[in-house]
mmCIF file of C-alpha atoms in Angstrom:
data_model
loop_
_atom_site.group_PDB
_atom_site.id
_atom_site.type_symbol
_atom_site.label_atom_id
_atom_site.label_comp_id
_atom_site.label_asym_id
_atom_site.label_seq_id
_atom_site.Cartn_x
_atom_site.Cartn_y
_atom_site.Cartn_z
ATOM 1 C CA UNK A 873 -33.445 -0.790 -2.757
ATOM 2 C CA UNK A 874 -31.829 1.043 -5.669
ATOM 3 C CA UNK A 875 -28.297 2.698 -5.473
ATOM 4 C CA UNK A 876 -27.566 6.180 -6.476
ATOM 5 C CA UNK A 877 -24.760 8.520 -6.763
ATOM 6 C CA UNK A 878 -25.109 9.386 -3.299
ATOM 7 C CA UNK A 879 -24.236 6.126 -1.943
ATOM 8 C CA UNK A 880 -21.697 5.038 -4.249
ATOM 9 C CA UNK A 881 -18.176 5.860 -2.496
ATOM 10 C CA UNK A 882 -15.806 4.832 -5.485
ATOM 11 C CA UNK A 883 -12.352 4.499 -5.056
ATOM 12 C CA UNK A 884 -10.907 6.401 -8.451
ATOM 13 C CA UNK A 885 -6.792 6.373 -8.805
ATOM 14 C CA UNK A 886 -6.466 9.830 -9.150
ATOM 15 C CA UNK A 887 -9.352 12.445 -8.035
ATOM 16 C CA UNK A 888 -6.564 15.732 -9.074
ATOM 17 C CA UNK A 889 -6.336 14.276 -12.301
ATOM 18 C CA UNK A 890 -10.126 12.821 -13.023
ATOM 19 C CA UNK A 891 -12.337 15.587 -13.459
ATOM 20 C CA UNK A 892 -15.747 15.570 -11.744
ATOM 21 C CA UNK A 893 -17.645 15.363 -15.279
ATOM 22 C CA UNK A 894 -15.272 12.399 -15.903
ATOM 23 C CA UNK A 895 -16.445 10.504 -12.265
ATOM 24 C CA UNK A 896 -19.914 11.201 -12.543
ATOM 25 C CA UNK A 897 -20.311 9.418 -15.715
ATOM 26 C CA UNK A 898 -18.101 6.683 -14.791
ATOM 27 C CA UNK A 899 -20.343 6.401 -11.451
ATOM 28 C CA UNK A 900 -22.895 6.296 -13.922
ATOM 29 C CA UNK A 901 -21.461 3.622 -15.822
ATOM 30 C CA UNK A 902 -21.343 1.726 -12.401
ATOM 31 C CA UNK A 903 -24.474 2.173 -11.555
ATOM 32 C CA UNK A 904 -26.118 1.094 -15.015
ATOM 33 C CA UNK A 905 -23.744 -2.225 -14.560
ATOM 34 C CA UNK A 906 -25.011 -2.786 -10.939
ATOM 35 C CA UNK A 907 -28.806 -2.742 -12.849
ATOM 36 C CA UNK A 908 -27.793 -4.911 -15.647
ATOM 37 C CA UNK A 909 -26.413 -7.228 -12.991
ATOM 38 C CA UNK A 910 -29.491 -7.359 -10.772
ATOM 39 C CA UNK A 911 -31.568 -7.939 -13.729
ATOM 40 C CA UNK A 912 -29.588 -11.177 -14.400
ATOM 41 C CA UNK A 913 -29.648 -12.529 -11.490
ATOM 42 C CA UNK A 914 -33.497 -12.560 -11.787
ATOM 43 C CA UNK A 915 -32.540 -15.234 -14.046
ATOM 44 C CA UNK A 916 -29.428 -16.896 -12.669
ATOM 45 C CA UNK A 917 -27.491 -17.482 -9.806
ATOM 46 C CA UNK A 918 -24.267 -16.053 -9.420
ATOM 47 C CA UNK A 919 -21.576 -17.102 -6.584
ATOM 48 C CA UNK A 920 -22.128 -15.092 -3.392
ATOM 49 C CA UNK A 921 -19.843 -12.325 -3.192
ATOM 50 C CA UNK A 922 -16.656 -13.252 -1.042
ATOM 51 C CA UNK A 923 -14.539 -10.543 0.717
ATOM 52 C CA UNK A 924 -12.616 -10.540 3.660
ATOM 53 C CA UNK A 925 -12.318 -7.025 5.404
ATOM 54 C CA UNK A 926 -9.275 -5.309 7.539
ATOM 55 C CA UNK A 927 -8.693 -1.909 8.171
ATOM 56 C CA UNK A 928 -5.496 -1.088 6.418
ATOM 57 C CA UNK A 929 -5.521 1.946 8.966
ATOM 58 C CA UNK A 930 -4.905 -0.537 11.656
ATOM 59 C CA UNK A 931 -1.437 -1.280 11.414
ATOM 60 C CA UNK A 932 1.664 -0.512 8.631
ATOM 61 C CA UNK A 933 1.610 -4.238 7.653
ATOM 62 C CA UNK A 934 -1.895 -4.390 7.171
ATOM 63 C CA UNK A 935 -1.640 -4.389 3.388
ATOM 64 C CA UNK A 936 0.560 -7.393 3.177
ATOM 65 C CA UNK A 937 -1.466 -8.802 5.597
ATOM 66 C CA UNK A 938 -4.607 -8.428 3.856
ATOM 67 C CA UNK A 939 -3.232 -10.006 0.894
ATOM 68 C CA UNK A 940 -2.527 -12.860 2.105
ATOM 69 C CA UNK A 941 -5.851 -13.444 4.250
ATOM 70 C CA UNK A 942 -7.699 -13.324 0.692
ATOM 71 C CA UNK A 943 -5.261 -15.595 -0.761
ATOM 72 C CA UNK A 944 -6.297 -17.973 1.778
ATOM 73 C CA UNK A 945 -9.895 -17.322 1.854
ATOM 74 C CA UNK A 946 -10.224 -17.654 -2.247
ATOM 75 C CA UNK A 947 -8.389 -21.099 -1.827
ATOM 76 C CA UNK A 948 -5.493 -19.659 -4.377
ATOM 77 C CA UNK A 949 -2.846 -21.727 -4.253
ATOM 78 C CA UNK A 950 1.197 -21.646 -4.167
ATOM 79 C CA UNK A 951 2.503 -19.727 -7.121
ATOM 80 C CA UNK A 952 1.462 -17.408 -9.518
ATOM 81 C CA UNK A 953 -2.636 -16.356 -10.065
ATOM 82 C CA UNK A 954 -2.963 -17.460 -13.724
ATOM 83 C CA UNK A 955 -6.227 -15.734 -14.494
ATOM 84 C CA UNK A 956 -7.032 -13.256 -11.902
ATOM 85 C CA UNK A 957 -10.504 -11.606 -13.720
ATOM 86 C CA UNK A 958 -11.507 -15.671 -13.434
ATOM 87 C CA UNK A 959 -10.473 -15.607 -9.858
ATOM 88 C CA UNK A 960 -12.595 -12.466 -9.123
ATOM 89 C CA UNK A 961 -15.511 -13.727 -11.004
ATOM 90 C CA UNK A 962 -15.179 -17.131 -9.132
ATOM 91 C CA UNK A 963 -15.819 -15.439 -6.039
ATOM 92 C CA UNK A 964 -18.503 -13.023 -6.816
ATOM 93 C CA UNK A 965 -17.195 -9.897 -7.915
ATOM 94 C CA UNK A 966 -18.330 -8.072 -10.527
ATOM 95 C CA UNK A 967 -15.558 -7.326 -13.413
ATOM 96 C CA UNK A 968 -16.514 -5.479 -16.698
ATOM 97 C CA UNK A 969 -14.957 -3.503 -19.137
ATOM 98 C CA UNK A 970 -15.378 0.521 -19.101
ATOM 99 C CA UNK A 971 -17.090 2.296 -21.941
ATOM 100 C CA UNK A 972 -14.884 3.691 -24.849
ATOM 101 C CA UNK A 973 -15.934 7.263 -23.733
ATOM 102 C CA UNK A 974 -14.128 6.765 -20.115
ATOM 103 C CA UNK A 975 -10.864 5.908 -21.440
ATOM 104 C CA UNK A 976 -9.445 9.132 -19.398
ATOM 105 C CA UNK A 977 -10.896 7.274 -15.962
ATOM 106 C CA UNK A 978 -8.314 4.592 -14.857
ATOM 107 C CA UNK A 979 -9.594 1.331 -13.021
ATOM 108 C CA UNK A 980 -12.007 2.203 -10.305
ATOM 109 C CA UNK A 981 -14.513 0.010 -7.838
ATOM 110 C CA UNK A 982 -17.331 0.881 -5.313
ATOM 111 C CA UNK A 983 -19.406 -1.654 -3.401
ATOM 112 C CA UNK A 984 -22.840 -2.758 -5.124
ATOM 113 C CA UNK A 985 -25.957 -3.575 -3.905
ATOM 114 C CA UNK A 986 -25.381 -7.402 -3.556
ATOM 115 C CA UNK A 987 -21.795 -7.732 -4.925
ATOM 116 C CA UNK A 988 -18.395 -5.399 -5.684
ATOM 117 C CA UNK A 989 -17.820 -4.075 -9.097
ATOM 118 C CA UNK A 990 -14.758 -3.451 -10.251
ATOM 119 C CA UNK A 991 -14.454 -1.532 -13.675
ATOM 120 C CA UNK A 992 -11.064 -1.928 -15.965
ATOM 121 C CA UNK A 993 -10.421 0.252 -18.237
ATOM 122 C CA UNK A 994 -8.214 -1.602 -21.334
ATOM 123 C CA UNK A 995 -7.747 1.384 -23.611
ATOM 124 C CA UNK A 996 -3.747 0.985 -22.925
ATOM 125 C CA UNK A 997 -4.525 -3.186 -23.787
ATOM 126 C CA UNK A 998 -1.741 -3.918 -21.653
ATOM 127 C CA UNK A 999 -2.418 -7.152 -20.244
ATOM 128 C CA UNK A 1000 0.242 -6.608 -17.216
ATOM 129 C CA UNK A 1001 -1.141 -3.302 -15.655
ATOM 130 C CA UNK A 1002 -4.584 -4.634 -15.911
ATOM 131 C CA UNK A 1003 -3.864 -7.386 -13.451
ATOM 132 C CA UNK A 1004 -1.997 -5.079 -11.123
ATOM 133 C CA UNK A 1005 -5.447 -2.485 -11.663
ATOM 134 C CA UNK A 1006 -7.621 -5.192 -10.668
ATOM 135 C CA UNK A 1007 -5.134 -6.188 -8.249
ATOM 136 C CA UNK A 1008 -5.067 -2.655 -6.590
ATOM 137 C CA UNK A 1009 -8.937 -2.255 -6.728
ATOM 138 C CA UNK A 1010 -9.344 -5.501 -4.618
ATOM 139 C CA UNK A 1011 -6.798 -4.054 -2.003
ATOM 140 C CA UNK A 1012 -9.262 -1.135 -1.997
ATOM 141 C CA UNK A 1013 -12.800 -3.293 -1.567
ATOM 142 C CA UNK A 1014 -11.099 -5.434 1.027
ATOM 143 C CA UNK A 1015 -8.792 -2.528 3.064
ATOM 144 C CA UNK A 1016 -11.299 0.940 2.721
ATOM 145 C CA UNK A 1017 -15.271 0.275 2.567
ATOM 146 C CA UNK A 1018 -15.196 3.275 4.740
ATOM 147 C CA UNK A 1019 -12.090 4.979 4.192
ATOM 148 C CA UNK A 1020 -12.476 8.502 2.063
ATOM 149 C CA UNK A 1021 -10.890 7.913 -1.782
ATOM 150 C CA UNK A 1022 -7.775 9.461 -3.987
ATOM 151 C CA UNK A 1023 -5.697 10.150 -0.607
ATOM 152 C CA UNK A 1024 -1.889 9.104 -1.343
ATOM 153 C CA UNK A 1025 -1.968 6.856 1.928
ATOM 154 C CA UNK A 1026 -4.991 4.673 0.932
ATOM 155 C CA UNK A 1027 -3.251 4.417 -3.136
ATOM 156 C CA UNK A 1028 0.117 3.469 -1.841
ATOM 157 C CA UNK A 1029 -1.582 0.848 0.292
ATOM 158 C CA UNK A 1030 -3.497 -0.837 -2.369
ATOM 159 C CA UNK A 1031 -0.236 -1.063 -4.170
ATOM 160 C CA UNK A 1032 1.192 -2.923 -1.574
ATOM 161 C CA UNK A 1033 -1.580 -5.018 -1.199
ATOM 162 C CA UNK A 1034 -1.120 -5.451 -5.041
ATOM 163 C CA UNK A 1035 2.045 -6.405 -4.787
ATOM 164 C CA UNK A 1036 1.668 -8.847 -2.471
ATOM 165 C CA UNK A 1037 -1.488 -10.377 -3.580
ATOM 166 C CA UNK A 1038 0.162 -10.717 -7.240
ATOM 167 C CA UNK A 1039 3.604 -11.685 -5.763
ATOM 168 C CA UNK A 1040 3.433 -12.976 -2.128
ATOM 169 C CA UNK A 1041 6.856 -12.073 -0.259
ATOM 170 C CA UNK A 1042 7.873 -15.362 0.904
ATOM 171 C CA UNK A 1043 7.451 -17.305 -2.649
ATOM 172 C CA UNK A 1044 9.129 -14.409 -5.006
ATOM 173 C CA UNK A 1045 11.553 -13.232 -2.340
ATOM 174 C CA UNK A 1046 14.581 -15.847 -3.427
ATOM 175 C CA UNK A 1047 13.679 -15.641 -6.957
ATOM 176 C CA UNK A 1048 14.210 -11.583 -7.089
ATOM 177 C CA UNK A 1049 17.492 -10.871 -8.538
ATOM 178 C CA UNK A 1050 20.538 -7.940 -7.205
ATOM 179 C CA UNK A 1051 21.019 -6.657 -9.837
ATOM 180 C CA UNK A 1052 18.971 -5.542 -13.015
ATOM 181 C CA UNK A 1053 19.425 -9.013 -14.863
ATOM 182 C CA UNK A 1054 16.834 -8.529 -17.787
ATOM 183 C CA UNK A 1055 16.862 -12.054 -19.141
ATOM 184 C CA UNK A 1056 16.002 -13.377 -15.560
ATOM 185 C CA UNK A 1057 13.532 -10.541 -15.073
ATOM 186 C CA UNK A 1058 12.018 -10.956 -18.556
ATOM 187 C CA UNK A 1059 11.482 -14.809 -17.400
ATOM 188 C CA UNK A 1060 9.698 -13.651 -14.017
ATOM 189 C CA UNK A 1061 7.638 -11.372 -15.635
ATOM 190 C CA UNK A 1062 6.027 -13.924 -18.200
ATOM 191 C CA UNK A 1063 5.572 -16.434 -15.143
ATOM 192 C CA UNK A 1064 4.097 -14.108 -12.403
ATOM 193 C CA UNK A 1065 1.907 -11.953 -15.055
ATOM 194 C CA UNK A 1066 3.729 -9.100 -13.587
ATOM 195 C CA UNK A 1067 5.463 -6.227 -15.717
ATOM 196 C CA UNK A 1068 9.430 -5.549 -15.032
ATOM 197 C CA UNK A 1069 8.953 -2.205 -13.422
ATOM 198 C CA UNK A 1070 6.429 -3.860 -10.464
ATOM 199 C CA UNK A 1071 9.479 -6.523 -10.202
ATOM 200 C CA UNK A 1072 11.946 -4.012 -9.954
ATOM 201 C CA UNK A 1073 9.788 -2.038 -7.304
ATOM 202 C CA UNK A 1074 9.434 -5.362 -5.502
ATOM 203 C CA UNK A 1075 12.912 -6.474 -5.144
ATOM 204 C CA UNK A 1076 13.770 -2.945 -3.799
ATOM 205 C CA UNK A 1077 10.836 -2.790 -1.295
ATOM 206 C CA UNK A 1078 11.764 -6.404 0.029
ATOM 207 C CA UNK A 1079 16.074 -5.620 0.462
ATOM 208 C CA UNK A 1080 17.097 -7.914 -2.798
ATOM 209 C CA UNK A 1081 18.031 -4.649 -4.471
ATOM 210 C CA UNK A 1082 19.913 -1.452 -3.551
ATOM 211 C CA UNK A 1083 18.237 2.126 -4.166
ATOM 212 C CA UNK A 1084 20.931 2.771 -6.752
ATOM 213 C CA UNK A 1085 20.712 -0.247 -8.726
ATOM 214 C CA UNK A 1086 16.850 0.059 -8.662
ATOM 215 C CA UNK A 1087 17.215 3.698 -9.983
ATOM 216 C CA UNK A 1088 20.014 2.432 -12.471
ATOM 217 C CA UNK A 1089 17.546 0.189 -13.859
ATOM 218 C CA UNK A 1090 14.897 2.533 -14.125
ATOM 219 C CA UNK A 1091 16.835 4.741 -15.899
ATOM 220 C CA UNK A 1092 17.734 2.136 -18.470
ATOM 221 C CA UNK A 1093 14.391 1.414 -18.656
ATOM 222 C CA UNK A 1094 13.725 4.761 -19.413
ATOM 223 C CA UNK A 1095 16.561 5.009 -21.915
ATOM 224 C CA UNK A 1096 15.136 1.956 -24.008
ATOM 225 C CA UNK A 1097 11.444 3.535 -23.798
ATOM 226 C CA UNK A 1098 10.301 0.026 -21.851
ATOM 227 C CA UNK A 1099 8.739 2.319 -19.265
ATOM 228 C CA UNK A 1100 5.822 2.663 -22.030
ATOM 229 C CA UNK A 1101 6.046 -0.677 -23.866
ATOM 230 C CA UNK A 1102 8.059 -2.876 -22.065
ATOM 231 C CA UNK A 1103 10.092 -5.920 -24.262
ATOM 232 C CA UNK A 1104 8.347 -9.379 -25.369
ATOM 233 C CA UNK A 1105 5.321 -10.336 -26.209
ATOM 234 C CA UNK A 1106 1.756 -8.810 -24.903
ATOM 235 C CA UNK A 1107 -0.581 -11.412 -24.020
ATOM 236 C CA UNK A 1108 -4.667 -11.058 -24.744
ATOM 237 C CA UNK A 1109 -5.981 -9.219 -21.984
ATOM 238 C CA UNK A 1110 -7.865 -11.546 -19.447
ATOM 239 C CA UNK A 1111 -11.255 -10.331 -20.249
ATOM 240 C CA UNK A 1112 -14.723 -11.208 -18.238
ATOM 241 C CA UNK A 1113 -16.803 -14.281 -18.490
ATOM 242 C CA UNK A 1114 -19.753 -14.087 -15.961
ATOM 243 C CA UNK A 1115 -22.418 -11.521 -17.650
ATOM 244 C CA UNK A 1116 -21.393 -12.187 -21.260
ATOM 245 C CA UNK A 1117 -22.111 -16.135 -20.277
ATOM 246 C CA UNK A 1118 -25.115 -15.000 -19.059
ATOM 247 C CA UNK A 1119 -26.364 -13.239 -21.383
ATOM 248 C CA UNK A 1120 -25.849 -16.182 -23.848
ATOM 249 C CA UNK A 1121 -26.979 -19.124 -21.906
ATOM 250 C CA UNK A 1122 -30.370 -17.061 -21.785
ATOM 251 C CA UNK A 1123 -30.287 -16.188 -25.108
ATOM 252 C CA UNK A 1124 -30.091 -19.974 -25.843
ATOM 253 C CA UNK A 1125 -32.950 -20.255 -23.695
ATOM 254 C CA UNK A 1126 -34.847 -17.731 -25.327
ATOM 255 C CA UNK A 1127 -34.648 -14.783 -23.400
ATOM 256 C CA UNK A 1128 -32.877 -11.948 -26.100
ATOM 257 C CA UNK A 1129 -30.741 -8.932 -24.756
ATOM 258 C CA UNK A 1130 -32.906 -6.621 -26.014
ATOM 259 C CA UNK A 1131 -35.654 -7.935 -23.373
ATOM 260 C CA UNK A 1132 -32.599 -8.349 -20.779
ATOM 261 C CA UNK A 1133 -31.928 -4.604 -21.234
ATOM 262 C CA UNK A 1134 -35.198 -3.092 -21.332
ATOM 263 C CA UNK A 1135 -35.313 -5.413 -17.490
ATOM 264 C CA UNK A 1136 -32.163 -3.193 -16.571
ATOM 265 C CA UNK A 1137 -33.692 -0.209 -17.865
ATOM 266 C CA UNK A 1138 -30.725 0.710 -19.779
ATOM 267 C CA UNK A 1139 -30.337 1.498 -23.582
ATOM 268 C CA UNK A 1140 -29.604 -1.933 -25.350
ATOM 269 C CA UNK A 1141 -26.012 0.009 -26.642
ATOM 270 C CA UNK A 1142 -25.170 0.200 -23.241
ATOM 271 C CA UNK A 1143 -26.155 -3.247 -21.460
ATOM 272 C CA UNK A 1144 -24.409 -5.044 -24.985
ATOM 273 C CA UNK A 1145 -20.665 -2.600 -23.570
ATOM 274 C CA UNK A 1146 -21.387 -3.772 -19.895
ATOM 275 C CA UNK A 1147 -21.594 -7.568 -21.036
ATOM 276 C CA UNK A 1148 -19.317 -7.394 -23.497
ATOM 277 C CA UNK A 1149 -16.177 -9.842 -23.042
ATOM 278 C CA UNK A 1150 -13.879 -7.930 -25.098
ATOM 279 C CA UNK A 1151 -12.578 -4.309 -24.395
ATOM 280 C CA UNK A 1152 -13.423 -1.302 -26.489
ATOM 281 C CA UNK A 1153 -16.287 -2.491 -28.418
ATOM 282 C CA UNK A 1154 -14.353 -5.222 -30.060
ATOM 283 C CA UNK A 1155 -15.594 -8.738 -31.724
ATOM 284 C CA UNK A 1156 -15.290 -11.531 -29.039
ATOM 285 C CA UNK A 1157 -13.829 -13.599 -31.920
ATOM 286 C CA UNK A 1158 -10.711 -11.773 -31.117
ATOM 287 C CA UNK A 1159 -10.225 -13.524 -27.584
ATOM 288 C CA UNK A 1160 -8.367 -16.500 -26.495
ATOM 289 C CA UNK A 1161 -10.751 -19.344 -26.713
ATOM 290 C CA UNK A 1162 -9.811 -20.714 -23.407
ATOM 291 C CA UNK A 1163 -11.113 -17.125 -22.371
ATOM 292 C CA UNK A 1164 -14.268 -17.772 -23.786
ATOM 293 C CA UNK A 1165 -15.590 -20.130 -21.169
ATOM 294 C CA UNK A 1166 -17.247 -19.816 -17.830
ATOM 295 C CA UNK A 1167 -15.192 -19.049 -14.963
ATOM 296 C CA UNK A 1168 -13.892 -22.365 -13.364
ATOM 297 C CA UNK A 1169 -16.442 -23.439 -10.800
ATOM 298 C CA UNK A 1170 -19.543 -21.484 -11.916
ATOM 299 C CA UNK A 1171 -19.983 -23.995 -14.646
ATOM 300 C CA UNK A 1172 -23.146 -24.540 -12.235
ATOM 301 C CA UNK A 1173 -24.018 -21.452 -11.557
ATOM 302 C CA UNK A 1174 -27.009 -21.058 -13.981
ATOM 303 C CA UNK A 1175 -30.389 -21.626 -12.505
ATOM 304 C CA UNK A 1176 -34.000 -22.511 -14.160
ATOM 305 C CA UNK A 1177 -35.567 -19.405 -15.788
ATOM 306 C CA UNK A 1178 -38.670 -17.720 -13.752
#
């Protein structure tokens, strides 16, 4: 059984400001990455997709609540999630980079045949509002299979869920400052992978900071132009592992990408973009090396060629 664009319900940040041309291509984009993925596992075994599921309609604290449920049912432990794409990829979903041409589509996901997808889009390379992105799209895969996209009640949710998926209430609560103490925030930020306007937001939305001196600190944000490049250093984006590893442990075996995409029945351009670990086309040279490796248990993954 094949997908199509009828049964892809993607959940797209914006639908007022994504034209339709702009959705239908990145649906398109999906879909070609659900093919290259099936085609792989021909080949492989990847870990069985795991996602818990709650109605975020439910109840007002369902966001928060689903958070925490797939905290605790992807094992994460106490403290901050050090490399979220790994966790993802650990637990079957599919993460991949969106095509140069998209770059006016933010982050969007839809439910594949066998497995999510979630699709990043790093033209901005900002390594903090990538997490939150792929933070926010998991809020959406767990909280709305069925739930219709772009309303302002199902985005505001996923940012919650976000929120407290990234930075759980009852661990960050006592650490949030009062006041807009840069130098303590600049030190939470680096720890938590979060940027300083999502800590702001959170020490409002949990009572550790008034509405004025939230706004004051916006404003000063504002005033420095940190709302678009925020101070200190910009880590390397956490980028993919799962199809690019692929790809290369068959390609050791002797099984080339140019046979791998004419199995997906995509153009080989497009299936070397959708396993690609770095954004935008660029040399994997250019990532970490510890970001070169296989996610963290699916070292294993990789079964005996057909």
């Amino acid at each position: 059984m094949e997908l199509d664009f009828a049964d892809v319900v993607a959940h797209f940040r914006s639908l007022r400001s994504t034209t339709q041309l702009a959705r239908d291509q990145a649906i398109a984009y999906g879909l070609a990455t659900v093919e290259v993925s099936a085609a792989l596992e021909r080949h492989v075994e990847f870990p069985s997709a795991k996602l818990p599921n709650l109605d975020a309609r439910s109840k007002e604290e369902a966001p928060e609540e689903a958070a925490k449920l797939l905290r605790e049912a992807w094992n994460i432990p106490v403290g901050p999630i050090r490399h979220l794409v790994r966790s993802a990829e650990n637990e079957g979903i599919l993460v991949v980079f969106s095509a140069p041409a998209s770059a006016s589509v933010d982050a969007y996901s839809f439910e594949g045949m066998s497995r999510p997808v979630v699709v990043l889009n790093p033209a901005k390379r900002d390594y903090y509002r990538q997490r939150f992105d792929l933070a926010h799209e998991l809020g959406h895969l767990v909280m709305h299979s069925d739930a219709e996209p772009g309303s302002a009640k199902i985005e505001a949710q996923a940012d919650r869920f976000a929120a407290e998926f990234l930075m759980p209430s009852d661990q960050i609560a006592d650490l949030l400052p009062s006041r807009a103490n840069w130098a303590r925030l600049q030190q939470l930020k680096e720890t938590w992978g979060v940027s300083l306007q999502a800590l702001l937001y959170r020490s409002r939305s949990l009572g550790k900071m008034s509405d004025i001196t939230y706004r004051n600190a916006m404003m000063f944000l504002s005033s420095k132009g940190w709302r678009r490049q925020e101070p200190g250093v910009m880590p390397v984006l956490e980028q993919p592992s799962l199809l690019p590893s692929s790809v290369s442990l068959l390609a050791s075996s002797g099984v080339s990408p140019h046979e791998l995409a004419e199995e997906s029945r995509v153009p080989l351009h497009l299936f070397q973009q959708i396993c690609s670990r770095s954004p935008l086309g660029a040399p994997d040279d250019a990532a970490e090396d510890n970001q070169k490796s296989l996610p963290e248990g699916v070292v294993s993954i990789f079964a005996e060629r057909h």
